[in-house]
Amino acid sequence: MIVPAAAFAASAGPVSFLSRDQVMPQYWLFKSEPDVFSIEDLRDSPGKTTSWEGVRNYQARNFLRDQIKRGDGVLFYHSNAKPMIIAGSASVAKSGYPDHFAFQQDHKYFDPKSDPANPAWYMVDIRLRQVFSNPVTRDQLADDPDCAQMMLLQRGSRLSIQPVTETEWLAVHRLAGLKP
DNA sequence: GCCAACGTTGGC
DNA sequence: GCCAACGTTGGC
């Protein structure tokens, strides 16, 4: 039986049958304390790539598990630092997969709520794109009309993984004096 | 170092 | 299911 494409699209719902990575690149901001893991640590990692484990917040977990896809752009933010900066950019090298560190009893990220049959926590891999030679400071972001509304700058925003709009992505690169 | 803003936990 | 206590984040 031949089903007209329009009928199939309607039955498939508003998302249709396009997979996510055929649609649009998305942009994110990942926070990291540079004392723990900095953009230089990423640069010096094998293949300039690292896994992003240890996220233990459900909202961030949902992003990691459901939305963050290979090829997405990542702004690498240095939190709890002097100065606080967007230090560079990265690309998602591997979409969400279970955070296996949560399964390891002797690991600092162990969480008995999570097991391989039903993982509670997820992670992605990211690969360095650019170390900004002129990092973008938090103050610059606050002063820029395209960036002032960023989730990062909302008072009390503790989310360690945040969505970034394309406008913000472009504006951050403009402030860094770079092309994305 | 302080502390506001959260998210989580656990007693009830 | 409520909510107080607690722990953490992260800017200041």
Tab-separated table of C-alpha atoms (C1' of nucleotides) in Angstrom:
chain	number	residue	atom	x	y	z
A	1	MET	CA	0.000	0.000	0.000
A	2	ILE	CA	1.282	3.418	-0.941
A	3	VAL	CA	0.779	6.147	1.602
A	4	PRO	CA	0.896	9.730	0.303
A	5	ALA	CA	3.767	11.659	1.834
A	6	ALA	CA	1.452	14.323	3.199
A	7	ALA	CA	-0.622	11.722	4.999
A	8	PHE	CA	2.490	10.124	6.437
A	9	ALA	CA	3.801	13.462	7.621
A	10	ALA	CA	0.475	14.207	9.289
A	11	SER	CA	0.408	10.823	11.032
A	12	ALA	CA	4.001	11.251	12.149
A	13	GLY	CA	3.135	14.458	13.964
A	14	PRO	CA	4.651	17.908	13.760
A	15	VAL	CA	8.238	16.688	13.906
A	16	SER	CA	7.738	14.737	10.666
A	17	PHE	CA	10.305	12.149	9.635
A	18	LEU	CA	13.420	14.266	9.485
A	19	SER	CA	16.045	13.205	11.981
A	20	ARG	CA	17.347	15.931	14.205
A	21	ASP	CA	20.736	16.332	12.511
A	22	GLN	CA	19.087	16.897	9.151
A	23	VAL	CA	17.325	19.908	10.581
A	24	MET	CA	19.552	22.522	12.200
A	25	PRO	CA	22.760	22.853	14.111
A	26	GLN	CA	22.159	23.940	17.649
A	27	TYR	CA	24.310	25.866	20.050
A	28	TRP	CA	25.125	25.354	23.693
A	29	LEU	CA	27.180	26.779	26.506
A	30	PHE	CA	29.074	24.400	28.764
A	31	LYS	CA	30.388	25.672	32.082
A	32	SER	CA	33.633	24.434	33.505
A	33	GLU	CA	35.733	25.612	36.383
A	34	PRO	CA	39.173	26.100	34.840
A	35	ASP	CA	40.841	24.879	38.032
A	36	VAL	CA	39.125	21.562	37.312
A	37	PHE	CA	39.091	21.461	33.512
A	38	SER	CA	40.023	24.416	31.312
A	39	ILE	CA	40.007	25.118	27.596
A	40	GLU	CA	43.755	24.458	27.695
A	41	ASP	CA	43.063	21.059	29.197
A	42	LEU	CA	40.732	20.393	26.283
A	43	ARG	CA	43.378	21.592	23.816
A	44	ASP	CA	45.891	19.221	25.407
A	45	SER	CA	43.549	16.234	25.462
A	46	PRO	CA	44.064	13.379	22.998
A	47	GLY	CA	42.441	14.372	19.731
A	48	LYS	CA	41.511	17.665	21.440
A	49	THR	CA	38.479	15.703	22.530
A	50	THR	CA	37.011	14.956	25.918
A	51	SER	CA	33.976	13.296	27.382
A	52	TRP	CA	31.711	15.540	29.418
A	53	GLU	CA	30.760	13.336	32.350
A	54	GLY	CA	29.551	14.121	35.821
A	55	VAL	CA	26.546	16.271	35.002
A	56	ARG	CA	24.073	15.559	37.795
A	57	ASN	CA	21.199	17.863	37.098
A	58	TYR	CA	18.046	16.608	35.433
A	59	GLN	CA	17.467	19.568	33.170
A	60	ALA	CA	21.026	19.405	31.897
A	61	ARG	CA	20.712	15.614	31.627
A	62	ASN	CA	17.706	16.021	29.372
A	63	PHE	CA	19.707	18.272	27.057
A	64	LEU	CA	22.555	15.759	26.981
A	65	ARG	CA	20.283	12.784	26.398
A	66	ASP	CA	17.729	14.261	24.018
A	67	GLN	CA	18.940	17.365	22.266
A	68	ILE	CA	22.688	17.769	22.036
A	69	LYS	CA	23.809	16.249	18.746
A	70	ARG	CA	27.046	15.685	16.908
A	71	GLY	CA	28.047	18.834	15.076
A	72	ASP	CA	26.351	21.223	17.495
A	73	GLY	CA	28.386	24.246	18.600
A	74	VAL	CA	29.581	24.638	22.174
A	75	LEU	CA	30.766	27.778	23.901
A	76	PHE	CA	33.291	26.839	26.581
A	77	TYR	CA	32.762	29.023	29.653
A	78	HIS	CA	35.180	29.364	32.544
A	79	SER	CA	33.081	29.696	35.701
A	80	ASN	CA	34.295	30.485	39.192
A	81	ALA	CA	37.361	32.093	37.673
A	82	LYS	CA	39.178	35.362	37.351
A	83	PRO	CA	38.272	36.560	34.868
A	84	MET	CA	35.085	34.750	33.973
A	85	ILE	CA	35.231	34.262	30.215
A	86	ILE	CA	34.003	32.368	27.251
A	87	ALA	CA	37.379	30.832	26.593
A	88	GLY	CA	36.733	29.139	23.291
A	89	SER	CA	34.470	26.973	21.229
A	90	ALA	CA	34.010	23.288	20.632
A	91	SER	CA	31.913	20.919	18.590
A	92	VAL	CA	29.883	18.019	19.819
A	93	ALA	CA	31.820	14.980	18.627
A	94	LYS	CA	29.441	12.353	20.016
A	95	SER	CA	25.776	12.684	20.905
A	96	GLY	CA	24.402	11.670	24.281
A	97	TYR	CA	25.287	8.267	25.732
A	98	PRO	CA	25.088	6.845	29.257
A	99	ASP	CA	27.520	8.296	31.786
A	100	HIS	CA	29.234	5.056	32.747
A	101	PHE	CA	31.159	6.727	35.570
A	102	ALA	CA	27.868	6.656	37.489
A	103	PHE	CA	28.079	2.845	37.462
A	104	GLN	CA	31.534	2.668	39.058
A	105	GLN	CA	31.221	2.243	42.774
A	106	ASP	CA	34.640	3.662	43.571
A	107	HIS	CA	34.325	6.674	41.273
A	108	LYS	CA	33.528	10.155	42.492
A	109	TYR	CA	30.648	10.285	40.019
A	110	PHE	CA	29.144	7.017	41.245
A	111	ASP	CA	25.391	7.194	41.683
A	112	PRO	CA	23.455	4.126	42.864
A	113	LYS	CA	20.323	5.514	41.204
A	114	SER	CA	21.875	4.769	37.826
A	115	ASP	CA	22.598	1.392	36.281
A	116	PRO	CA	23.370	0.165	32.774
A	117	ALA	CA	19.858	-1.195	32.265
A	118	ASN	CA	18.335	2.151	33.132
A	119	PRO	CA	20.934	4.938	33.043
A	120	ALA	CA	20.034	8.033	35.008
A	121	TRP	CA	22.838	10.190	33.654
A	122	TYR	CA	24.185	10.966	30.228
A	123	MET	CA	27.250	12.569	28.706
A	124	VAL	CA	28.540	13.724	25.330
A	125	ASP	CA	31.973	14.144	23.784
A	126	ILE	CA	33.218	17.512	22.627
A	127	ARG	CA	36.162	18.452	20.436
A	128	LEU	CA	38.000	21.758	20.547
A	129	ARG	CA	37.161	24.141	17.766
A	130	GLN	CA	38.964	27.367	18.749
A	131	VAL	CA	40.809	28.694	21.760
A	132	PHE	CA	39.829	32.346	21.708
A	133	SER	CA	42.962	34.505	21.608
A	134	ASN	CA	40.695	37.280	22.844
A	135	PRO	CA	38.336	35.550	25.254
A	136	VAL	CA	34.972	37.163	25.787
A	137	THR	CA	34.492	38.353	29.332
A	138	ARG	CA	31.269	38.157	31.261
A	139	ASP	CA	31.260	41.956	31.372
A	140	GLN	CA	31.472	42.130	27.572
A	141	LEU	CA	28.509	39.793	27.317
A	142	ALA	CA	26.483	41.891	29.723
A	143	ASP	CA	27.269	45.023	27.724
A	144	ASP	CA	26.392	43.550	24.349
A	145	PRO	CA	22.783	43.929	23.225
A	146	ASP	CA	22.856	40.549	21.465
A	147	CYS	CA	24.217	38.746	24.531
A	148	ALA	CA	22.693	40.526	27.485
A	149	GLN	CA	19.740	38.147	27.566
A	150	MET	CA	21.850	34.998	27.687
A	151	MET	CA	20.738	32.448	30.245
A	152	LEU	CA	24.245	32.609	31.675
A	153	LEU	CA	23.614	36.164	32.832
A	154	GLN	CA	20.233	35.579	34.416
A	155	ARG	CA	20.478	35.925	38.126
A	156	GLY	CA	20.653	32.624	39.895
A	157	SER	CA	21.259	30.657	36.727
A	158	ARG	CA	23.159	27.586	37.850
A	159	LEU	CA	22.485	25.316	34.927
A	160	SER	CA	25.830	23.966	33.748
A	161	ILE	CA	24.620	23.247	30.227
A	162	GLN	CA	22.560	25.915	28.577
A	163	PRO	CA	21.056	26.469	25.148
A	164	VAL	CA	22.445	29.407	23.177
A	165	THR	CA	20.656	31.112	20.301
A	166	GLU	CA	22.256	31.484	16.906
A	167	THR	CA	22.286	35.249	17.436
A	168	GLU	CA	24.216	34.785	20.684
A	169	TRP	CA	26.566	32.288	19.047
A	170	LEU	CA	27.371	34.768	16.286
A	171	ALA	CA	27.650	37.709	18.662
A	172	VAL	CA	30.107	35.889	20.918
A	173	HIS	CA	32.334	35.201	17.916
A	174	ARG	CA	32.038	38.814	16.831
A	175	LEU	CA	33.157	39.905	20.316
A	176	ALA	CA	36.027	37.443	20.104
A	177	GLY	CA	37.027	38.922	16.749
A	178	LEU	CA	36.573	35.578	15.015
A	179	LYS	CA	34.408	33.880	12.466
A	180	PRO	CA	32.456	30.964	13.882
B	1	DG	C1'	34.562	34.408	52.446
B	2	DC	C1'	29.776	35.509	51.921
B	3	DC	C1'	25.461	34.334	50.667
B	4	DA	C1'	21.389	34.113	47.310
B	5	DA	C1'	19.393	30.904	44.571
B	6	DC	C1'	18.536	26.619	43.652
B	7	DG	C1'	17.943	21.372	43.637
B	8	DT	C1'	17.586	17.353	46.476
B	9	DT	C1'	16.480	14.675	50.519
B	10	DG	C1'	13.796	12.740	53.960
B	11	DG	C1'	10.527	13.017	57.884
B	12	DC	C1'	5.865	13.381	58.458
C	1	DG	C1'	2.491	15.491	48.768
C	2	DC	C1'	4.395	19.060	51.703
C	3	DC	C1'	8.155	21.501	53.177
C	4	DA	C1'	12.192	22.304	56.266
C	5	DA	C1'	16.838	21.165	56.289
C	6	DC	C1'	20.728	20.576	53.833
C	7	DG	C1'	24.260	20.748	50.172
C	8	DT	C1'	25.955	22.944	46.056
C	9	DT	C1'	26.772	26.465	42.635
C	10	DG	C1'	28.895	30.371	41.395
C	11	DG	C1'	28.835	35.525	41.200
C	12	DC	C1'	30.232	39.127	44.051
